PDB file of C-alpha atoms in Angstrom:
ATOM      1  CA  MET A  27      20.983 -32.960-167.096  1.00 62.00           C
ATOM      2  CA  THR A  28      17.275 -32.048-167.866  1.00 86.00           C
ATOM      3  CA  ASP A  29      15.333 -34.946-169.232  1.00 90.00           C
ATOM      4  CA  PRO A  30      13.455 -33.716-172.065  1.00 91.00           C
ATOM      5  CA  PHE A  31      10.551 -36.436-171.576  1.00 90.00           C
ATOM      6  CA  ARG A  32       9.899 -35.595-168.131  1.00 89.00           C
ATOM      7  CA  PRO A  33       6.480 -33.665-169.127  1.00 90.00           C
ATOM      8  CA  LEU A  34       5.451 -36.704-171.034  1.00 91.00           C
ATOM      9  CA  LYS A  35       6.492 -38.931-168.259  1.00 87.00           C
ATOM     10  CA  ASN A  36       4.536 -36.837-165.703  1.00 89.00           C
ATOM     11  CA  ALA A  37       1.460 -37.088-167.850  1.00 92.00           C
ATOM     12  CA  PHE A  38       1.875 -40.970-168.271  1.00 88.00           C
ATOM     13  CA  SER A  39       2.189 -41.162-164.298  1.00 87.00           C
ATOM     14  CA  ARG A  40      -1.348 -39.792-163.934  1.00 89.00           C
ATOM     15  CA  PHE A  41      -2.551 -43.429-164.917  1.00 89.00           C
ATOM     16  CA  ALA A  42      -2.391 -46.107-162.104  1.00 91.00           C
ATOM     17  CA  THR A  43      -0.769 -49.274-163.353  1.00 93.00           C
ATOM     18  CA  GLY A  44      -0.563 -52.787-161.762  1.00 94.00           C
ATOM     19  CA  ILE A  45       3.247 -54.026-161.491  1.00 96.00           C
ATOM     20  CA  THR A  46       4.540 -57.140-163.198  1.00 98.00           C
ATOM     21  CA  VAL A  47       7.626 -58.914-163.303  1.00 98.00           C
ATOM     22  CA  VAL A  48       8.028 -60.535-167.089  1.00 98.00           C
ATOM     23  CA  SER A  49      10.696 -63.393-167.292  1.00 98.00           C
ATOM     24  CA  CYS A  50      12.002 -65.706-169.903  1.00 97.00           C
ATOM     25  CA  LEU A  51      14.377 -68.568-170.278  1.00 95.00           C
ATOM     26  CA  PRO A  52      17.344 -67.339-172.266  1.00 94.00           C
ATOM     27  CA  LYS A  53      19.305 -69.834-174.428  1.00 90.00           C
ATOM     28  CA  GLU A  54      22.063 -70.017-171.922  1.00 89.00           C
ATOM     29  CA  GLY A  55      21.674 -69.581-168.301  1.00 88.00           C
ATOM     30  CA  GLY A  56      18.804 -69.312-165.836  1.00 92.00           C
ATOM     31  CA  PRO A  57      15.429 -67.175-165.843  1.00 95.00           C
ATOM     32  CA  ILE A  58      15.653 -63.637-165.880  1.00 97.00           C
ATOM     33  CA  GLY A  59      13.075 -60.968-165.111  1.00 98.00           C
ATOM     34  CA  ILE A  60      12.267 -57.497-165.455  1.00 98.00           C
ATOM     35  CA  THR A  61       9.845 -55.005-163.935  1.00 97.00           C
ATOM     36  CA  VAL A  62       7.020 -53.991-166.517  1.00 96.00           C
ATOM     37  CA  ASN A  63       4.166 -51.910-166.259  1.00 92.00           C
ATOM     38  CA  SER A  64       3.171 -51.946-169.981  1.00 94.00           C
ATOM     39  CA  PHE A  65       1.223 -55.316-169.495  1.00 97.00           C
ATOM     40  CA  SER A  66      -2.229 -55.790-171.120  1.00 96.00           C
ATOM     41  CA  SER A  67      -4.749 -58.286-171.924  1.00 96.00           C
ATOM     42  CA  VAL A  68      -5.442 -58.678-175.588  1.00 97.00           C
ATOM     43  CA  SER A  69      -7.999 -61.338-176.558  1.00 96.00           C
ATOM     44  CA  LEU A  70     -10.136 -64.293-174.673  1.00 96.00           C
ATOM     45  CA  GLU A  71     -10.330 -66.250-177.921  1.00 97.00           C
ATOM     46  CA  PRO A  72      -7.374 -67.193-178.205  1.00 97.00           C
ATOM     47  CA  ALA A  73      -6.383 -66.128-174.726  1.00 97.00           C
ATOM     48  CA  MET A  74      -3.687 -63.617-175.156  1.00 98.00           C
ATOM     49  CA  VAL A  75      -1.847 -60.748-173.496  1.00 98.00           C
ATOM     50  CA  SER A  76       0.759 -58.253-174.520  1.00 98.00           C
ATOM     51  CA  TRP A  77       3.423 -55.960-172.852  1.00 98.00           C
ATOM     52  CA  CYS A  78       6.544 -53.702-174.314  1.00 97.00           C
ATOM     53  CA  ILE A  79      10.164 -54.074-174.059  1.00 97.00           C
ATOM     54  CA  ASP A  80      12.782 -50.989-174.856  1.00 95.00           C
ATOM     55  CA  ARG A  81      15.102 -52.243-177.664  1.00 95.00           C
ATOM     56  CA  GLY A  82      17.598 -50.461-175.355  1.00 93.00           C
ATOM     57  CA  SER A  83      17.014 -52.522-172.280  1.00 94.00           C
ATOM     58  CA  SER A  84      20.006 -54.438-170.985  1.00 94.00           C
ATOM     59  CA  VAL A  85      18.016 -57.843-171.162  1.00 96.00           C
ATOM     60  CA  SER A  86      16.187 -57.046-174.437  1.00 96.00           C
ATOM     61  CA  GLU A  87      18.181 -59.306-176.643  1.00 96.00           C
ATOM     62  CA  HIS A  88      17.276 -62.456-174.452  1.00 97.00           C
ATOM     63  CA  PHE A  89      13.490 -61.336-174.447  1.00 97.00           C
ATOM     64  CA  LEU A  90      13.466 -60.617-178.273  1.00 97.00           C
ATOM     65  CA  ALA A  91      15.483 -63.932-179.072  1.00 96.00           C
ATOM     66  CA  ALA A  92      13.000 -66.087-176.557  1.00 96.00           C
ATOM     67  CA  ASN A  93       9.911 -68.143-177.891  1.00 96.00           C
ATOM     68  CA  HIS A  94       8.217 -67.689-174.725  1.00 97.00           C
ATOM     69  CA  TYR A  95       7.687 -65.643-171.545  1.00 98.00           C
ATOM     70  CA  ALA A  96       5.679 -65.293-168.101  1.00 98.00           C
ATOM     71  CA  VAL A  97       4.136 -62.413-166.401  1.00 98.00           C
ATOM     72  CA  SER A  98       3.625 -62.345-162.688  1.00 98.00           C
ATOM     73  CA  ILE A  99       1.296 -59.888-161.619  1.00 98.00           C
ATOM     74  CA  LEU A 100       2.714 -58.438-158.244  1.00 98.00           C
ATOM     75  CA  SER A 101       0.876 -58.672-154.980  1.00 98.00           C
ATOM     76  CA  ALA A 102       1.011 -55.812-152.411  1.00 97.00           C
ATOM     77  CA  GLY A 103       4.207 -56.598-150.295  1.00 95.00           C
ATOM     78  CA  GLN A 104       6.357 -57.391-153.096  1.00 98.00           C
ATOM     79  CA  GLN A 105       7.625 -53.943-153.799  1.00 97.00           C
ATOM     80  CA  ASP A 106      11.202 -55.281-153.217  1.00 97.00           C
ATOM     81  CA  LEU A 107      10.729 -57.711-156.077  1.00 98.00           C
ATOM     82  CA  SER A 108       9.710 -54.756-158.266  1.00 98.00           C
ATOM     83  CA  ASN A 109      12.341 -52.389-157.519  1.00 97.00           C
ATOM     84  CA  ARG A 110      15.200 -55.483-157.904  1.00 97.00           C
ATOM     85  CA  PHE A 111      14.057 -56.349-161.223  1.00 97.00           C
ATOM     86  CA  ALA A 112      13.953 -52.724-162.271  1.00 96.00           C
ATOM     87  CA  THR A 113      17.573 -52.332-161.457  1.00 95.00           C
ATOM     88  CA  PRO A 114      19.887 -52.551-164.312  1.00 93.00           C
ATOM     89  CA  GLY A 115      22.017 -55.864-164.127  1.00 93.00           C
ATOM     90  CA  ASN A 116      19.967 -57.359-161.363  1.00 93.00           C
ATOM     91  CA  HIS A 117      17.434 -59.691-163.367  1.00 97.00           C
ATOM     92  CA  ALA A 118      18.419 -63.113-162.342  1.00 97.00           C
ATOM     93  CA  MET A 119      15.602 -65.354-160.931  1.00 97.00           C
ATOM     94  CA  ALA A 120      16.770 -67.669-158.317  1.00 95.00           C
ATOM     95  CA  ALA A 121      14.928 -71.411-158.589  1.00 94.00           C
ATOM     96  CA  ASP A 122      13.674 -71.438-155.107  1.00 96.00           C
ATOM     97  CA  GLU A 123      11.736 -68.033-155.791  1.00 97.00           C
ATOM     98  CA  ILE A 124       9.818 -69.113-158.816  1.00 98.00           C
ATOM     99  CA  ASP A 125       7.399 -71.680-160.288  1.00 97.00           C
ATOM    100  CA  THR A 126       7.567 -73.100-163.768  1.00 96.00           C
ATOM    101  CA  PHE A 127       4.914 -74.618-166.140  1.00 95.00           C
ATOM    102  CA  ALA A 128       4.828 -75.268-169.749  1.00 93.00           C
ATOM    103  CA  THR A 129       7.280 -72.843-171.173  1.00 94.00           C
ATOM    104  CA  GLY A 130      10.088 -72.823-168.482  1.00 92.00           C
ATOM    105  CA  ALA A 131       9.898 -69.085-167.964  1.00 95.00           C
ATOM    106  CA  GLY A 132       9.735 -68.483-164.069  1.00 95.00           C
ATOM    107  CA  LEU A 133       6.414 -67.187-162.437  1.00 98.00           C
ATOM    108  CA  LEU A 134       7.391 -65.665-158.888  1.00 98.00           C
ATOM    109  CA  LYS A 135       5.996 -67.138-155.863  1.00 98.00           C
ATOM    110  CA  GLY A 136       3.495 -64.937-153.998  1.00 97.00           C
ATOM    111  CA  ARG A 137       2.175 -63.502-157.269  1.00 98.00           C
ATOM    112  CA  LEU A 138      -1.563 -62.381-157.563  1.00 97.00           C
ATOM    113  CA  ALA A 139      -1.608 -63.783-160.997  1.00 98.00           C
ATOM    114  CA  GLY A 140       0.474 -65.480-163.388  1.00 98.00           C
ATOM    115  CA  PHE A 141       0.283 -66.022-167.328  1.00 98.00           C
ATOM    116  CA  ASP A 142       2.634 -68.529-169.080  1.00 98.00           C
ATOM    117  CA  CYS A 143       2.813 -67.551-172.540  1.00 98.00           C
ATOM    118  CA  ARG A 144       4.064 -68.586-176.143  1.00 98.00           C
ATOM    119  CA  ILE A 145       5.072 -65.782-178.124  1.00 98.00           C
ATOM    120  CA  ALA A 146       2.529 -65.278-181.081  1.00 98.00           C
ATOM    121  CA  GLN A 147       3.804 -61.792-182.615  1.00 97.00           C
ATOM    122  CA  ARG A 148       6.312 -59.165-181.966  1.00 97.00           C
ATOM    123  CA  VAL A 149       5.484 -55.588-183.404  1.00 98.00           C
ATOM    124  CA  GLU A 150       8.051 -52.981-183.648  1.00 97.00           C
ATOM    125  CA  VAL A 151       6.766 -49.613-182.518  1.00 97.00           C
ATOM    126  CA  GLY A 152       8.945 -46.503-181.947  1.00 95.00           C
ATOM    127  CA  ASP A 153      11.642 -47.493-179.470  1.00 95.00           C
ATOM    128  CA  HIS A 154      10.100 -50.574-178.095  1.00 97.00           C
ATOM    129  CA  VAL A 155       8.852 -53.873-179.376  1.00 98.00           C
ATOM    130  CA  ILE A 156       5.269 -55.251-178.256  1.00 98.00           C
ATOM    131  CA  LEU A 157       5.382 -58.882-177.351  1.00 98.00           C
ATOM    132  CA  ILE A 158       1.901 -60.464-177.745  1.00 98.00           C
ATOM    133  CA  GLY A 159       1.517 -63.951-176.525  1.00 98.00           C
ATOM    134  CA  GLU A 160      -0.782 -66.820-176.437  1.00 98.00           C
ATOM    135  CA  ILE A 161      -1.457 -67.974-172.699  1.00 98.00           C
ATOM    136  CA  VAL A 162      -0.667 -71.791-172.250  1.00 98.00           C
ATOM    137  CA  HIS A 163      -1.053 -71.598-168.338  1.00 97.00           C
ATOM    138  CA  PHE A 164      -2.439 -69.221-165.840  1.00 97.00           C
ATOM    139  CA  ASP A 165      -3.577 -69.009-162.239  1.00 97.00           C
ATOM    140  CA  SER A 166      -4.752 -66.316-159.760  1.00 97.00           C
ATOM    141  CA  ALA A 167      -5.052 -65.881-156.001  1.00 97.00           C
ATOM    142  CA  ASP A 168      -7.151 -63.722-153.876  1.00 97.00           C
ATOM    143  CA  GLY A 169      -5.363 -60.454-152.539  1.00 97.00           C
ATOM    144  CA  LYS A 170      -4.448 -56.916-153.085  1.00 97.00           C
ATOM    145  CA  PRO A 171      -2.333 -55.800-156.131  1.00 97.00           C
ATOM    146  CA  LEU A 172       0.693 -53.848-155.954  1.00 97.00           C
ATOM    147  CA  MET A 173       0.060 -50.824-158.055  1.00 96.00           C
ATOM    148  CA  TYR A 174       2.002 -47.658-159.213  1.00 95.00           C
ATOM    149  CA  VAL A 175       0.943 -44.150-159.515  1.00 93.00           C
ATOM    150  CA  GLY A 176       2.651 -40.989-159.571  1.00 91.00           C
ATOM    151  CA  ARG A 177       5.781 -42.499-159.185  1.00 89.00           C
ATOM    152  CA  GLN A 178       4.825 -44.107-156.003  1.00 93.00           C
ATOM    153  CA  TYR A 179       3.662 -47.468-155.297  1.00 96.00           C
ATOM    154  CA  THR A 180       0.479 -48.252-153.350  1.00 95.00           C
ATOM    155  CA  ASP A 181      -1.921 -51.105-152.558  1.00 94.00           C
ATOM    156  CA  GLY A 182      -4.970 -51.568-154.409  1.00 92.00           C
ATOM    157  CA  PRO A 183      -8.104 -52.965-153.237  1.00 92.00           C
ATOM    158  CA  GLU A 184      -8.520 -56.470-151.886  1.00 95.00           C
ATOM    159  CA  ILE A 185      -9.772 -58.612-154.967  1.00 93.00           C
ATOM    160  CA  VAL A 186     -11.590 -61.930-154.198  1.00 94.00           C
ATOM    161  CA  SER A 187     -12.823 -64.349-156.722  1.00 90.00           C
ATOM    162  CA  ASP A 188     -16.294 -64.597-157.437  1.00 81.00           C
TER     163      ASP A 188
END
C-alpha cells in the first residue's frame, strides 16, 4: 500500500533533529517511554518545554492522563533505546535503567540532558496533542547527541558546557 503522506514525510526528513525518549508514570504499572523528535524549548521564565503525541499512539492514553512527564535527550550510542521505545508494545522502562526525580517519571541513564516536567497545558491540534510542561528538574552532561535526519541516525558534534 502506498503511503499518501510519503512526500510530506520526505520533506520533514530534511530537518535534522535530536532524539528524545519521553516518559510518564501511568496510574497503574511502572514508567513507560516513547521515542519522540518533536521536543522543543518553549520558555525560559517560566522554564517550559513541549512535545507532541499522536492521539492514535498505543500509549497516548497514559500520557494524556498523566500530570507529569520526563524528557531524556539521547546521547550518541543510545540508538538501541531510540529504536526500542519507537517499537509499538515495547514501552516499559526497567527500574535499573532510569533515574527519577520530583515527578516519578523516568529519565534514562546515560542521557545527554533530562527534563522532569509538570504538565502546564495540553493543546489539541490535528491528529496530535501538544503537551507543554513546566520544568521542575533538569540536568545535562557533556557529550555527543544522537541525531536523526533523512530517516537515518547520526552523531552530532561534541557538546561541552561553558
